[in-house]
XYZ file of C-alpha atoms in Angstrom:
370
model
C 300.712 141.194 110.067
C 298.594 139.342 107.517
C 295.972 141.269 105.567
C 292.562 139.605 105.696
C 289.557 139.737 103.408
C 287.442 141.192 106.198
C 289.939 144.029 106.683
C 289.932 144.852 102.970
C 286.146 144.571 102.759
C 285.674 146.810 105.803
C 288.055 149.479 104.498
C 286.314 149.606 101.116
C 282.889 149.834 102.750
C 284.075 152.727 104.923
C 285.720 154.662 102.090
C 283.524 154.026 99.029
C 281.053 156.567 100.337
C 279.986 160.094 99.484
C 281.486 161.328 96.244
C 283.428 158.080 95.844
C 280.246 155.981 96.019
C 279.130 157.646 92.783
C 282.123 156.064 91.019
C 281.078 152.462 91.606
C 281.194 150.387 88.447
C 282.772 153.130 86.325
C 285.778 152.791 84.021
C 287.561 149.802 82.526
C 288.331 148.756 78.936
C 286.157 150.666 76.505
C 284.960 152.929 79.321
C 288.144 154.684 80.412
C 286.531 158.037 79.610
C 284.077 157.640 82.489
C 284.769 160.071 85.380
C 288.513 159.874 84.818
C 289.418 162.862 87.005
C 287.243 161.578 89.846
C 288.714 158.073 89.557
C 292.175 159.622 89.696
C 291.174 161.294 92.980
C 289.957 157.918 94.263
C 293.228 156.261 93.340
C 295.194 158.942 95.164
C 292.927 158.296 98.139
C 293.912 154.632 97.923
C 297.560 155.689 97.844
C 297.195 157.919 100.896
C 295.926 154.874 102.826
C 298.560 152.456 101.528
C 296.377 150.493 99.098
C 298.276 151.109 95.858
C 301.053 148.736 94.774
C 300.059 146.045 97.310
C 302.282 143.431 95.662
C 305.430 145.572 95.630
C 308.096 144.801 98.223
C 307.876 146.920 101.367
C 311.290 148.445 100.720
C 309.945 149.945 97.494
C 306.811 151.400 99.058
C 304.439 148.475 98.642
C 302.733 146.226 101.167
C 304.590 143.067 100.205
C 301.392 141.029 100.172
C 301.572 137.292 99.697
C 299.885 135.706 96.685
C 296.793 134.783 98.717
C 296.577 138.305 100.144
C 296.832 139.786 96.653
C 294.009 137.509 95.497
C 291.914 138.712 98.430
C 292.604 142.365 97.649
C 291.781 142.179 93.948
C 288.672 140.055 94.436
C 287.306 142.182 97.284
C 288.002 145.345 95.314
C 285.967 143.962 92.414
C 283.205 142.615 94.680
C 282.823 146.112 96.130
C 282.240 147.371 92.573
C 285.019 149.893 93.133
C 285.938 151.988 90.072
C 288.454 150.717 87.525
C 292.012 151.725 88.346
C 293.736 154.474 86.341
C 297.343 153.612 87.214
C 297.527 150.033 85.915
C 300.436 150.593 83.527
C 302.601 152.288 86.120
C 301.742 150.076 89.078
C 301.566 146.669 87.410
C 303.918 146.950 84.423
C 306.594 149.617 84.742
C 306.915 149.486 88.526
C 307.789 145.764 88.718
C 310.112 146.203 85.717
C 312.063 148.948 87.490
C 312.125 146.992 90.755
C 313.740 144.046 88.980
C 315.831 145.735 86.282
C 316.055 149.480 86.945
C 318.981 151.394 88.406
C 318.916 152.731 91.950
C 318.462 156.247 90.558
C 315.537 155.162 88.358
C 313.834 153.452 91.283
C 314.277 156.509 93.498
C 313.010 158.848 90.788
C 309.936 156.951 89.587
C 308.664 154.375 92.102
C 307.459 156.840 94.787
C 305.539 158.854 92.178
C 303.916 155.724 90.760
C 302.888 154.558 94.209
C 301.448 158.000 95.046
C 299.719 158.202 91.625
C 301.488 161.486 90.926
C 302.640 160.423 87.453
C 300.689 158.289 84.975
C 302.296 156.066 82.340
C 301.510 154.710 78.892
C 303.192 151.943 76.883
C 305.002 152.682 73.608
C 305.286 149.257 71.989
C 302.974 148.722 68.979
C 303.555 150.498 65.681
C 301.690 150.517 62.344
C 304.212 147.953 61.059
C 304.953 146.269 64.387
C 301.819 145.187 66.176
C 301.795 141.453 66.727
C 305.339 141.348 65.298
C 306.775 143.572 68.015
C 310.374 142.858 67.002
C 309.757 144.825 63.785
C 309.880 148.107 65.729
C 311.203 150.939 63.564
C 310.929 153.900 65.952
C 314.542 154.984 66.391
C 316.553 156.828 69.014
C 320.099 158.177 68.847
C 322.323 159.635 71.518
C 323.052 163.324 71.032
C 325.301 164.598 73.803
C 323.482 163.490 76.966
C 320.024 162.829 75.502
C 318.220 160.248 73.404
C 316.521 161.863 70.410
C 313.504 159.804 69.318
C 311.769 159.654 65.932
C 308.914 157.380 64.896
C 305.308 156.440 65.544
C 303.446 154.285 68.053
C 299.831 153.208 67.773
C 297.064 151.761 70.000
C 298.693 153.579 72.913
C 296.204 153.364 75.775
C 295.613 156.637 77.662
C 298.543 158.422 76.000
C 296.472 161.622 76.024
C 296.465 161.514 79.841
C 299.915 160.072 80.566
C 302.892 161.976 81.941
C 305.467 159.388 80.811
C 305.792 156.566 78.301
C 308.062 153.510 78.328
C 309.143 153.278 74.709
C 310.734 150.419 72.804
C 313.009 152.031 70.210
C 315.772 150.920 67.845
C 319.053 152.435 69.035
C 321.537 150.410 66.980
C 321.478 151.588 63.339
C 321.101 148.715 60.875
C 319.934 146.237 63.505
C 316.980 143.973 62.799
C 314.548 141.921 64.826
C 314.892 141.930 68.583
C 318.529 143.029 68.495
C 319.522 146.669 68.887
C 316.379 147.765 70.743
C 316.368 149.859 73.913
C 313.738 150.470 76.583
C 313.496 154.220 77.145
C 311.541 156.269 79.691
C 310.223 159.319 77.862
C 308.326 162.379 79.210
C 305.115 162.940 77.244
C 304.635 166.659 77.882
C 307.263 168.086 75.531
C 307.672 169.496 72.021
C 308.248 166.733 69.506
C 305.399 164.516 70.742
C 301.952 164.614 69.160
C 299.068 162.476 70.426
C 296.092 161.787 68.157
C 293.047 159.899 69.462
C 291.744 156.823 67.638
C 287.958 156.765 67.760
C 286.544 153.266 68.212
C 283.315 151.551 67.171
C 281.877 152.474 70.560
C 282.498 156.172 69.897
C 285.122 156.525 72.618
C 288.853 157.105 72.164
C 291.032 155.569 74.865
C 293.631 154.455 72.298
C 295.929 156.873 70.486
C 298.549 157.334 67.830
C 301.729 158.898 69.198
C 304.205 160.651 66.896
C 307.793 161.296 68.011
C 309.557 164.002 66.003
C 312.820 164.754 67.767
C 311.405 164.049 71.237
C 314.069 163.809 73.919
C 314.841 161.993 77.131
C 317.929 161.849 79.342
C 320.696 159.402 78.437
C 320.392 157.585 81.776
C 316.648 156.908 81.316
C 317.240 153.602 79.565
C 316.241 150.491 81.518
C 318.840 147.751 81.165
C 321.666 148.087 78.697
C 321.301 150.082 75.462
C 320.530 147.517 72.776
C 319.198 145.073 75.373
C 315.656 146.390 75.451
C 313.991 143.272 74.083
C 314.615 141.320 77.283
C 313.303 144.242 79.347
C 310.194 144.546 77.161
C 309.486 140.829 77.529
C 309.878 141.095 81.299
C 307.277 143.884 81.319
C 304.836 141.769 79.310
C 305.230 138.939 81.816
C 303.931 141.247 84.573
C 300.939 142.385 82.524
C 298.542 139.567 83.317
C 299.152 138.508 86.874
C 296.988 138.013 89.922
C 294.903 141.131 89.176
C 293.032 139.088 86.534
C 291.218 137.371 89.417
C 289.543 140.691 90.140
C 288.737 140.977 86.454
C 286.983 137.617 86.649
C 284.710 138.919 89.423
C 283.584 141.595 86.975
C 283.095 138.927 84.316
C 280.839 136.954 86.637
C 278.781 140.058 87.342
C 278.383 140.620 83.596
C 277.455 136.979 83.034
C 274.781 137.088 85.733
C 273.309 140.242 84.193
C 273.233 138.648 80.725
C 271.596 135.537 82.184
C 268.894 137.739 83.710
C 268.078 139.044 80.231
C 267.752 135.593 78.680
C 264.502 133.782 78.034
C 264.416 130.884 80.534
C 262.567 128.803 77.950
C 265.358 129.202 75.363
C 267.094 125.889 75.979
C 269.942 126.515 73.526
C 270.806 129.903 75.046
C 270.542 128.543 78.598
C 273.003 125.776 77.678
C 275.454 128.375 76.319
C 275.142 130.427 79.498
C 275.754 127.331 81.616
C 278.854 126.545 79.565
C 280.068 130.131 80.056
C 279.658 129.762 83.830
C 281.709 126.550 83.826
C 284.423 128.139 81.691
C 284.639 131.088 84.075
C 285.144 128.726 87.008
C 287.885 126.946 85.054
C 289.595 130.306 84.454
C 289.666 131.067 88.163
C 290.971 127.609 89.026
C 293.697 127.939 86.401
C 294.769 131.363 87.692
C 294.938 130.073 91.267
C 296.763 126.888 90.296
C 299.397 128.710 88.235
C 299.540 131.690 90.644
C 299.180 134.032 87.680
C 302.423 132.783 86.121
C 300.920 131.523 82.853
C 299.946 134.804 81.149
C 299.551 133.557 77.572
C 297.125 130.775 78.518
C 295.279 133.175 80.796
C 294.938 135.767 78.029
C 293.635 133.144 75.586
C 291.066 131.952 78.098
C 289.621 135.302 79.159
C 289.777 137.063 75.785
C 287.809 134.401 73.928
C 285.404 133.987 76.838
C 284.635 137.702 77.053
C 284.166 137.990 73.305
C 281.658 135.122 73.400
C 279.890 136.825 76.318
C 279.304 139.868 74.119
C 277.703 137.565 71.554
C 275.541 135.963 74.250
C 274.374 139.409 75.330
C 273.156 140.097 71.799
C 271.359 136.743 71.688
C 269.729 137.414 75.044
C 268.559 140.844 73.883
C 267.152 139.411 70.688
C 266.123 141.650 67.783
C 266.259 144.792 69.945
C 270.039 144.399 70.144
C 270.214 145.626 66.549
C 268.525 148.956 67.349
C 270.468 151.982 68.569
C 268.449 154.721 70.241
C 270.771 157.715 70.361
C 273.716 155.861 71.885
C 274.835 152.278 72.424
C 273.534 150.606 75.566
C 275.847 148.648 77.868
C 275.317 145.338 76.026
C 275.928 146.805 72.595
C 279.124 148.412 73.911
C 280.153 145.088 75.450
C 279.619 143.307 72.135
C 281.466 145.901 70.072
C 284.443 146.432 72.368
C 284.902 142.755 73.192
C 285.607 142.104 69.503
C 289.012 143.619 70.246
C 289.720 141.405 73.277
C 291.306 138.691 71.140
C 293.526 141.253 69.369
C 294.884 143.831 71.824
C 297.483 142.869 74.392
C 298.792 140.195 72.043
C 296.459 138.513 69.570
C 295.234 134.944 70.064
C 297.544 133.803 67.267
C 300.580 135.321 68.976
C 299.608 133.810 72.343
C 299.355 130.367 70.736
C 302.791 130.777 69.174
C 304.254 131.775 72.540
C 302.725 128.722 74.209
C 303.891 126.410 71.421
C 307.448 127.704 71.176
C 308.342 128.879 74.689
C 306.267 126.551 76.845
C 305.926 123.360 74.810
C 309.288 123.706 73.037
C 307.848 123.101 69.570
C 309.832 124.241 66.490
C 309.560 127.918 65.706
C 307.074 128.914 63.067
C 308.672 129.656 59.696
C 308.970 133.402 59.231
C 309.498 134.967 55.842
């Protein structure tokens, strides 16, 4: 039976009440510290009523929603001002990766716990020397008896301090370089040999972390795909990262834009023109996402990251001179400005996205690499 917008809207109205009503608008990038435990309870409430993993196939515990139904769910969720989700990495990245590339045992072990929000995940990709150049990963893992023993460092690891597991890209073939010899390992976070250190941001919060592996271990069979074939698995995960859920994100963007517009001086013709342009660009983003059905992640990331960064600048212009004054703590517009500076860097910088589009989509010659 098809899932309708009215059904989703009605369910959210009936359940975002009481203690859950207090969570409206909380969380999201730069604000993951807000009511995390309570948002985790909310997400488990969603799971108990079958509203986590709506895009997953039914045989793996999802609802098997069509593209249009997924759009309806994510947009209605955002329109209800429901709290930001805490299980994004498990539900939208690792889960689809395991469904497509995992073993039967891995699916049986991990998918039910992701769907029920019983285990949270983080992503072990970036390193101090391998951020935008992900293929330069130096974290290593070697098989000792029936376990992988992992040594190295990851950085900018979102929510690692709260995660139960991490999917880690590690070099398992000694002497290998570039994308060859890498493996995609599933590693428990709560063990000796793993140290998590928070990275405090301009906004004063610390949702990103450094993660140090010093002899950390995971079972030999917790490698997704073939040992040494982790690059293809990692790229598959990245392809899932920016799918249809960005349409819900755009609802939040529109709410932010409307609030910034309400701050602006209606007589400031230059600022009003910039706000009008931002509104048009946001409509273009939605049309692009619908037209491509979320299958063009690099273009989508370029569009929303630059747009959101410019929105932070517009917020400062709308606030005027008072935007430069901090009274005890940053207000919401100062936080938006500061955190949105990172939008064009994290999740793949603008420069990397342009290279991907040029080389993989347009078929242009690869950029010379020293």
